[in-house]
CSV table of C-alpha atoms and ligand atoms in Angstrom, one decimal:
chain,number,residue,atom,x,y,z
A,1,MET,CA,-15.3,79.6,68.0
A,2,GLN,CA,-12.7,80.0,65.3
A,3,GLN,CA,-12.1,76.8,63.3
A,4,ASP,CA,-8.7,75.4,62.8
A,5,LEU,CA,-8.0,74.9,59.0
A,6,ARG,CA,-5.4,72.2,59.7
A,7,SER,CA,-8.1,70.1,61.4
A,8,MET,CA,-10.4,70.3,58.5
A,9,ASN,CA,-10.9,67.8,55.6
A,10,LEU,CA,-12.0,68.5,52.1
A,11,GLU,CA,-15.7,68.1,52.9
A,12,GLU,CA,-15.5,70.3,55.9
A,13,MET,CA,-13.8,73.0,53.9
A,14,ALA,CA,-16.4,72.7,51.1
A,15,ALA,CA,-19.1,73.3,53.7
A,16,LEU,CA,-17.2,76.2,55.2
A,17,LEU,CA,-16.8,77.8,51.7
A,18,ALA,CA,-20.5,77.2,50.9
A,19,GLU,CA,-21.3,79.1,54.0
A,20,ALA,CA,-19.0,81.9,52.9
A,21,GLY,CA,-20.8,82.0,49.5
A,22,GLN,CA,-17.7,80.9,47.6
A,23,PRO,CA,-17.6,78.6,44.5
A,24,ALA,CA,-17.0,74.9,45.2
A,25,PHE,CA,-13.6,74.8,43.4
A,26,ARG,CA,-12.1,77.0,46.1
A,27,ALA,CA,-12.3,74.1,48.6
A,28,LYS,CA,-9.7,72.1,46.7
A,29,GLN,CA,-7.5,75.2,46.5
A,30,LEU,CA,-7.8,75.8,50.2
A,31,PHE,CA,-7.1,72.2,51.0
A,32,GLY,CA,-4.0,72.3,48.8
A,33,TRP,CA,-2.6,75.3,50.6
A,34,ILE,CA,-3.2,73.8,54.0
A,35,HIS,CA,-2.4,70.2,53.6
A,36,GLN,CA,-0.1,70.0,50.6
A,37,LYS,CA,1.8,73.3,50.6
A,38,GLN,CA,1.3,73.3,54.4
A,39,VAL,CA,1.3,77.1,54.8
A,40,ALA,CA,1.4,78.5,58.3
A,41,HIS,CA,-0.1,81.9,57.5
A,42,MET,CA,-3.2,82.8,55.6
A,43,GLU,CA,-1.7,85.7,53.6
A,44,GLN,CA,0.5,83.1,51.8
A,45,MET,CA,-2.7,81.7,50.1
A,46,HIS,CA,-2.5,84.4,47.4
A,47,ASN,CA,-4.9,83.0,44.8
A,48,LEU,CA,-8.0,82.8,47.0
A,49,GLY,CA,-9.1,86.3,46.5
A,50,LYS,CA,-9.5,89.1,49.0
A,51,PRO,CA,-13.1,88.5,50.1
A,52,LEU,CA,-12.4,84.8,50.9
A,53,LEU,CA,-9.2,85.6,52.7
A,54,SER,CA,-10.8,88.2,54.9
A,55,TYR,CA,-13.7,85.7,55.6
A,56,LEU,CA,-11.1,83.1,56.6
A,57,GLU,CA,-9.2,85.5,58.8
A,58,GLN,CA,-12.4,86.3,60.7
A,59,HIS,CA,-13.7,82.8,61.1
A,60,CYS,CA,-10.6,80.5,61.1
A,61,HIS,CA,-7.1,80.1,62.3
A,62,ILE,CA,-4.1,77.8,61.5
A,63,THR,CA,-2.7,75.7,64.4
A,64,VAL,CA,0.1,77.6,66.1
A,65,MET,CA,3.0,75.5,67.2
A,66,GLU,CA,6.3,77.2,68.3
A,67,LEU,CA,9.5,75.3,68.2
A,68,GLU,CA,10.6,75.5,71.8
A,69,ARG,CA,13.8,73.5,71.6
A,70,LYS,CA,15.6,71.2,69.2
A,71,GLN,CA,18.2,68.7,70.2
A,72,VAL,CA,20.5,66.8,67.8
A,73,SER,CA,21.9,63.4,68.8
A,74,ARG,CA,25.4,62.1,67.9
A,75,ASP,CA,23.7,59.7,65.5
A,76,GLY,CA,21.8,62.5,63.8
A,77,THR,CA,18.4,61.9,65.4
A,78,GLU,CA,16.7,65.2,66.0
A,79,LYS,CA,14.2,65.8,68.8
A,80,PHE,CA,11.7,68.7,68.5
A,81,LEU,CA,9.8,70.1,71.4
A,82,PHE,CA,6.8,72.2,70.3
A,83,ARG,CA,4.8,74.6,72.4
A,84,LEU,CA,1.1,74.5,71.7
A,85,ALA,CA,-1.2,77.6,71.8
A,86,ASP,CA,-2.3,76.7,75.3
A,87,GLY,CA,1.2,76.5,76.6
A,88,ASN,CA,1.5,72.7,76.7
A,89,ASP,CA,4.5,71.0,75.2
A,90,ILE,CA,4.7,68.0,72.9
A,91,GLU,CA,7.6,66.3,71.3
A,92,CYS,CA,8.5,64.5,68.1
A,93,VAL,CA,11.6,62.7,66.9
A,94,LEU,CA,13.0,62.9,63.4
A,95,MET,CA,15.2,60.1,62.1
A,96,ARG,CA,16.8,60.6,58.7
A,97,TYR,CA,17.8,57.3,57.1
A,98,ARG,CA,20.4,57.7,54.4
A,99,GLY,CA,22.4,55.2,52.3
A,100,ASP,CA,21.0,53.8,49.1
A,101,LEU,CA,19.0,56.4,47.2
A,102,SER,CA,16.0,54.0,47.1
A,103,LYS,CA,16.1,53.5,50.9
A,104,GLN,CA,16.4,57.2,51.9
A,105,ARG,CA,13.6,58.3,54.1
A,106,ASN,CA,12.7,60.7,56.8
A,107,THR,CA,10.7,59.1,59.6
A,108,LEU,CA,8.9,61.2,62.2
A,109,CYS,CA,7.8,59.8,65.5
A,110,ILE,CA,4.8,61.9,66.6
A,111,SER,CA,2.6,62.4,69.6
A,112,SER,CA,-1.2,61.9,69.9
A,113,GLN,CA,-1.8,63.3,73.4
A,114,VAL,CA,-0.2,65.7,75.9
A,115,GLY,CA,0.9,63.2,78.5
A,116,CYS,CA,-0.6,59.8,78.9
A,117,ALA,CA,-3.1,58.2,81.3
A,118,MET,CA,-1.8,54.7,81.0
A,119,GLY,CA,1.0,54.9,83.6
A,120,CYS,CA,3.4,52.4,82.3
A,121,THR,CA,6.1,52.3,84.9
A,122,PHE,CA,9.1,52.4,82.5
A,123,CYS,CA,7.8,55.3,80.5
A,124,ALA,CA,8.6,59.0,81.1
A,125,THR,CA,5.3,60.1,79.5
A,126,GLY,CA,3.3,57.7,81.6
A,127,GLN,CA,5.0,59.0,84.8
A,128,GLY,CA,3.9,62.5,84.0
A,129,GLY,CA,0.1,61.7,83.8
A,130,PHE,CA,-2.5,62.8,81.2
A,131,VAL,CA,-3.2,66.4,80.2
A,132,ARG,CA,-5.4,66.3,77.1
A,133,ASN,CA,-5.9,64.9,73.6
A,134,LEU,CA,-4.3,66.6,70.7
A,135,THR,CA,-6.5,68.1,68.0
A,136,VAL,CA,-6.3,66.8,64.4
A,137,GLY,CA,-4.5,70.0,63.5
A,138,GLU,CA,-1.9,69.5,66.3
A,139,ILE,CA,-1.3,66.0,65.1
A,140,VAL,CA,-0.7,66.9,61.4
A,141,SER,CA,1.2,70.1,62.3
A,142,GLN,CA,4.0,68.1,63.8
A,143,VAL,CA,4.6,66.7,60.3
A,144,TYR,CA,4.0,70.0,58.6
A,145,GLU,CA,6.3,72.0,60.9
A,146,VAL,CA,9.1,69.5,60.6
A,147,ASN,CA,8.7,69.6,56.9
A,148,ARG,CA,9.2,73.3,57.0
A,149,HIS,CA,12.3,72.8,59.0
A,150,LEU,CA,13.6,70.2,56.5
A,151,GLN,CA,13.0,72.5,53.6
A,152,ALA,CA,14.7,75.5,55.3
A,153,GLU,CA,17.7,73.3,55.8
A,154,GLY,CA,17.7,72.3,52.1
A,155,ASP,CA,16.7,68.7,52.7
A,156,GLU,CA,14.6,67.8,49.7
A,157,LEU,CA,12.9,64.8,51.3
A,158,PRO,CA,9.8,65.6,53.3
A,159,VAL,CA,8.6,63.4,56.1
A,160,GLY,CA,7.7,60.1,54.3
A,161,ASN,CA,7.0,57.8,57.3
A,162,VAL,CA,5.0,58.5,60.4
A,163,VAL,CA,5.0,56.5,63.6
A,164,PHE,CA,2.6,57.2,66.5
A,165,MET,CA,5.2,56.4,69.1
A,166,GLY,CA,5.7,59.8,70.7
A,167,MET,CA,3.7,60.9,73.7
A,168,GLY,CA,0.3,59.4,74.4
A,169,GLU,CA,-1.9,56.4,73.6
A,170,PRO,CA,-3.2,56.9,70.0
A,171,LEU,CA,-6.2,54.6,70.5
A,172,LEU,CA,-7.5,56.8,73.3
A,173,ASN,CA,-7.6,59.6,70.8
A,174,LEU,CA,-8.7,57.4,68.0
A,175,ASP,CA,-11.1,59.8,66.2
A,176,HIS,CA,-8.5,62.5,65.9
A,177,VAL,CA,-5.8,60.1,65.0
A,178,LEU,CA,-7.9,58.5,62.2
A,179,GLN,CA,-8.8,61.9,60.8
A,180,ALA,CA,-5.1,63.0,60.9
A,181,ILE,CA,-4.1,59.8,59.1
A,182,GLY,CA,-6.8,60.6,56.5
A,183,LEU,CA,-5.2,64.0,55.9
A,184,LEU,CA,-1.6,62.8,55.8
A,185,ASN,CA,-2.6,60.1,53.4
A,186,HIS,CA,-4.9,62.2,51.2
A,187,PRO,CA,-4.1,62.3,47.4
A,188,GLN,CA,-4.4,66.1,47.5
A,189,GLY,CA,-2.4,66.4,50.7
A,190,GLN,CA,1.1,65.1,51.5
A,191,GLN,CA,0.2,61.6,50.3
A,192,ILE,CA,2.1,59.6,52.9
A,193,GLY,CA,1.4,56.0,51.9
A,194,ILE,CA,-0.8,54.2,54.4
A,195,ARG,CA,1.8,51.4,54.8
A,196,ARG,CA,4.2,54.1,55.9
A,197,ILE,CA,2.1,55.0,58.9
A,198,THR,CA,2.5,53.0,62.1
A,199,VAL,CA,0.1,53.2,65.1
A,200,SER,CA,1.5,51.8,68.3
A,201,THR,CA,-0.8,50.9,71.2
A,202,CYS,CA,-0.4,49.5,74.7
A,203,GLY,CA,-3.5,47.4,74.0
A,204,ILE,CA,-6.9,49.1,74.5
A,205,VAL,CA,-8.9,46.1,73.4
A,206,PRO,CA,-12.3,47.7,72.4
A,207,LYS,CA,-10.5,50.4,70.5
A,208,LEU,CA,-8.3,47.8,68.7
A,209,GLN,CA,-11.6,46.2,67.6
A,210,GLU,CA,-12.8,49.5,66.4
A,211,LEU,CA,-9.6,50.2,64.5
A,212,ALA,CA,-9.8,46.7,62.9
A,213,GLN,CA,-13.2,47.6,61.5
A,214,GLN,CA,-11.7,50.6,59.7
A,215,LYS,CA,-9.9,48.1,57.4
A,216,LEU,CA,-6.9,50.4,57.0
A,217,ASP,CA,-3.7,49.1,55.6
A,218,LEU,CA,-1.6,50.9,58.3
A,219,VAL,CA,1.1,49.1,60.3
A,220,LEU,CA,-0.1,48.1,63.8
A,221,ALA,CA,2.4,47.9,66.6
A,222,VAL,CA,1.4,46.5,70.0
A,223,SER,CA,3.5,47.2,73.1
A,224,LEU,CA,3.9,43.8,74.7
A,225,HIS,CA,6.9,44.1,77.0
A,226,ALA,CA,6.1,41.0,79.1
A,227,PRO,CA,4.6,37.6,78.0
A,228,ASN,CA,2.6,36.8,81.1
A,229,ASN,CA,-0.1,38.6,83.0
A,230,GLU,CA,1.7,38.9,86.3
A,231,GLN,CA,4.7,40.6,84.9
A,232,ARG,CA,2.9,42.7,82.3
A,233,SER,CA,0.5,44.0,84.9
A,234,SER,CA,3.4,45.0,87.1
A,235,VAL,CA,4.8,47.4,84.5
A,236,MET,CA,1.7,48.1,82.4
A,237,PRO,CA,-1.5,48.9,84.5
A,238,VAL,CA,-3.6,48.6,81.3
A,239,ASN,CA,-3.0,44.8,81.5
A,240,ARG,CA,-5.3,44.6,84.6
A,241,GLN,CA,-8.1,45.9,82.5
A,242,TYR,CA,-7.3,44.1,79.3
A,243,PRO,CA,-5.2,41.0,80.1
A,244,LEU,CA,-3.1,39.1,77.6
A,245,GLU,CA,-5.8,36.6,76.7
A,246,GLN,CA,-8.1,39.4,75.6
A,247,LEU,CA,-5.3,41.4,73.9
A,248,MET,CA,-4.0,38.5,71.9
A,249,ALA,CA,-7.5,37.4,70.9
A,250,ALA,CA,-8.1,41.0,69.7
A,251,CYS,CA,-4.8,41.0,67.8
A,252,ARG,CA,-5.7,37.7,66.1
A,253,LYS,CA,-9.1,39.0,65.1
A,254,TYR,CA,-7.4,42.2,63.8
A,255,GLN,CA,-5.1,40.1,61.7
A,256,ALA,CA,-8.0,38.0,60.4
A,257,ILE,CA,-9.6,41.2,59.1
A,258,ASN,CA,-6.6,43.2,58.0
A,259,ARG,CA,-4.1,40.4,57.1
A,260,ASN,CA,-1.0,42.5,57.6
A,261,ARG,CA,1.9,41.5,59.8
A,262,ILE,CA,1.7,42.9,63.4
A,263,SER,CA,4.7,44.3,65.2
A,264,PHE,CA,5.1,43.6,68.8
A,265,GLU,CA,7.3,46.0,70.8
A,266,TYR,CA,9.3,44.4,73.6
A,267,ALA,CA,11.4,46.7,75.8
A,268,LEU,CA,14.1,44.3,77.1
A,269,ILE,CA,14.8,44.8,80.8
A,270,ALA,CA,17.8,43.0,82.3
A,271,GLY,CA,16.8,40.3,84.8
A,272,PHE,CA,13.1,41.0,84.3
A,273,ASN,CA,11.8,39.8,80.9
A,274,ASP,CA,15.0,38.4,79.2
A,275,GLN,CA,15.1,34.8,80.6
A,276,PRO,CA,14.6,31.5,78.7
A,277,VAL,CA,11.2,31.1,80.2
A,278,HIS,CA,10.1,34.3,78.5
A,279,VAL,CA,11.2,33.0,75.2
A,280,GLN,CA,9.0,30.0,75.7
A,281,GLN,CA,6.1,32.1,76.9
A,282,LEU,CA,6.4,34.4,73.8
A,283,LYS,CA,6.5,31.4,71.6
A,284,GLN,CA,3.2,30.2,73.0
A,285,LEU,CA,1.6,33.6,73.0
A,286,LEU,CA,2.4,34.4,69.4
A,287,GLN,CA,2.0,30.9,67.9
A,288,GLY,CA,0.7,30.9,64.4
A,289,MET,CA,0.5,34.6,64.1
A,290,ASP,CA,2.2,36.6,61.3
A,291,CYS,CA,4.2,39.0,63.5
A,292,HIS,CA,7.5,40.5,64.2
A,293,LEU,CA,9.1,41.2,67.6
A,294,ASN,CA,11.0,44.4,67.9
A,295,ILE,CA,13.4,44.1,70.8
A,296,ILE,CA,14.3,47.5,72.3
A,297,PRO,CA,16.9,47.7,75.1
A,298,VAL,CA,15.0,49.7,77.7
A,299,ASN,CA,15.8,53.3,77.9
A,300,PRO,CA,16.6,54.4,81.4
A,301,VAL,CA,14.3,57.2,82.5
A,302,ALA,CA,14.3,59.4,85.5
A,303,ASN,CA,12.5,57.7,88.5
A,304,THR,CA,12.8,54.3,86.8
A,305,ALA,CA,16.2,53.4,87.9
A,306,GLN,CA,15.0,49.9,88.8
A,307,PHE,CA,14.9,49.0,85.1
A,308,SER,CA,18.4,48.1,84.0
A,309,ARG,CA,19.3,48.1,80.4
A,310,PRO,CA,20.8,44.8,79.1
A,311,ASP,CA,24.2,45.0,77.3
A,312,LYS,CA,24.6,44.3,73.6
A,313,LYS,CA,25.6,40.7,74.2
A,314,GLN,CA,22.5,40.0,76.3
A,315,VAL,CA,20.2,41.6,73.7
A,316,SER,CA,21.6,39.6,70.8
A,317,ALA,CA,21.5,36.4,72.8
A,318,PHE,CA,17.8,37.0,73.6
A,319,VAL,CA,17.0,37.7,69.9
A,320,LYS,CA,18.9,34.6,68.8
A,321,ALA,CA,16.9,32.5,71.3
A,322,LEU,CA,13.7,33.9,69.9
A,323,GLN,CA,14.7,33.2,66.4
A,324,LYS,CA,15.7,29.6,67.4
A,325,ALA,CA,12.2,29.2,68.8
A,326,GLY,CA,10.8,30.1,65.4
A,327,LEU,CA,9.9,33.7,66.0
A,328,LYS,CA,10.7,36.7,63.8
A,329,ALA,CA,12.7,39.1,65.9
A,330,SER,CA,15.2,41.9,65.6
A,331,VAL,CA,16.8,44.6,67.7
A,332,ARG,CA,15.2,47.9,67.0
A,333,GLU,CA,18.0,50.2,66.0
A,334,GLU,CA,18.5,52.6,68.8
A,335,LYS,CA,18.4,56.2,68.1
A,336,GLY,CA,19.0,59.4,70.0
A,337,THR,CA,19.5,57.9,73.5
A,338,ASP,CA,22.0,60.7,74.2
A,339,ILE,CA,19.3,63.4,73.6
A,340,ASP,CA,16.6,61.7,75.7
A,341,GLY,CA,15.3,60.0,72.6
A,342,ALA,CA,13.0,57.8,74.6
A,343,CYS,CA,9.3,58.6,74.9
A,344,GLY,CA,8.4,61.7,76.9
A,345,GLN,CA,11.8,62.4,78.2
A,346,LEU,CA,12.5,65.9,76.7
A,347,ARG,CA,9.2,67.3,77.9
A,348,GLY,CA,9.8,65.9,81.3
A,349,LYS,CA,13.1,67.7,81.5
A,350,VAL,CA,11.8,71.0,80.4
A,351,LEU,CA,8.8,70.8,82.8
A,352,LYS,CA,11.2,70.1,85.6
A,353,GLN,CA,13.4,73.1,84.6
A,354,GLN,CA,10.3,75.3,84.5
A,355,GLN,CA,9.2,74.1,87.9
A,356,SER,CA,12.6,74.7,89.4
A,357,VAL,CA,12.7,78.4,88.2
B,1,SAH,N1,1.2,54.6,73.9
B,1,SAH,C1,1.7,53.9,72.8
B,1,SAH,C2,2.6,54.6,71.9
B,1,SAH,C3,3.6,55.6,72.5
B,1,SAH,S1,4.9,54.8,73.4
B,1,SAH,C4,2.3,52.6,73.2
B,1,SAH,O1,2.5,52.4,74.4
B,1,SAH,O2,2.5,51.7,72.4
B,1,SAH,C5,5.9,54.2,72.1
B,1,SAH,C6,6.8,53.0,72.5
B,1,SAH,O3,7.8,53.4,73.4
B,1,SAH,C7,6.0,51.9,73.2
B,1,SAH,O4,6.3,50.6,72.6
B,1,SAH,C8,6.5,52.1,74.6
B,1,SAH,O5,6.2,50.9,75.3
B,1,SAH,C9,7.9,52.4,74.4
B,1,SAH,N2,8.6,52.9,75.5
B,1,SAH,C10,8.2,53.8,76.5
B,1,SAH,N3,9.1,54.0,77.4
B,1,SAH,C11,10.2,53.3,77.0
B,1,SAH,C12,11.5,53.1,77.6
B,1,SAH,N4,11.9,53.7,78.7
B,1,SAH,N5,12.3,52.2,77.0
B,1,SAH,C13,12.0,51.6,75.8
B,1,SAH,N6,10.8,51.7,75.3
B,1,SAH,C14,9.9,52.6,75.9
B,2,SF4,FE1,1.4,55.8,77.6
B,2,SF4,FE2,2.6,54.3,75.8
B,2,SF4,FE3,4.0,55.5,77.7
B,2,SF4,FE4,2.4,53.4,78.3
B,2,SF4,S1,4.3,53.4,77.0
B,2,SF4,S2,2.6,55.3,79.5
B,2,SF4,S3,0.8,53.7,76.9
B,2,SF4,S4,2.9,56.5,76.1
């Protein structure tokens, strides 16, 4: 089996080169080409010498990911649909924040799986089911390929923030996600600061405990969406396996170990989870925790017409009520709704088009 260079860390490259009878310093060179310069073709690595290059060409490959489609939203958000080597599609969303020089950044929302097994009823990815986990190389390649795109466009800022909020449940592909984070964060790679990496989960309790033990300084986001078991289970099947008591206990334990503020995602659905009683339940649930509630007006998704999106007034009234109850809360700036910016929507559309051909 050919090894994917983009999936390999420095130690694995060192072992590979030892096997090839190459001097140890070549591992750093190779790592720099793959994870810092982010080349997509082996012949670009011109200082490795012919014997090594031909060895690599025989034994290795570099993740192939073709840009299948790109859509640009009116607000500038860009959505990339990539085709993987096995024909599966994944998507990521680029948000370019401008304004003050110090605040400029390019944030990329990336996928961890093809599809998702968790079946949340409001989520397009969840409706499509699970296909497979992404490899480490496929996870980092989303960043590398978008960087190439930025460079080609003359944008001098590479991706500086990464959020695992695209397709899939990152904690169900935890090993690969952690290895990918290690590469993105690596001092000889792209050096994306660990505080600039967010992992979002629907609440897989044992995996959350495992992540806590890693003692990583990353930003943890937990998809809450409802503050009581009955309602949460009705939209998030995972809640039947790991109900709120267990999830919140795991979050508190996570915070006792890692100390950082936890973000809770709350998709606001008109008439479902936006009532005064929900404010009180949230207050109880989150009491004493250092956390922030991100309120996201639910994105309407095909087959989920039952979820109505609250208007601006309703959203800000709910946020105000939360703040009055002593919680930190804000509306997550919405991006790209006109280009199916919500989770899993673009892939869903392309699949449908393919099926109807
Ligand atoms: N599986 C992980 C990460 C990917 S989903 C998780 O669930 O956290 C990223 C975020 O988008 C989650 O908070 C998810 O609940 C939210 N989301 C999915 N579909 C949505 C929709 N239709 N409207 C608003 N948010 C949605
Ligand atoms: Fe999966 Fe997250 Fe979508 Fe739920 S919201 S189906 S966990 S991707």
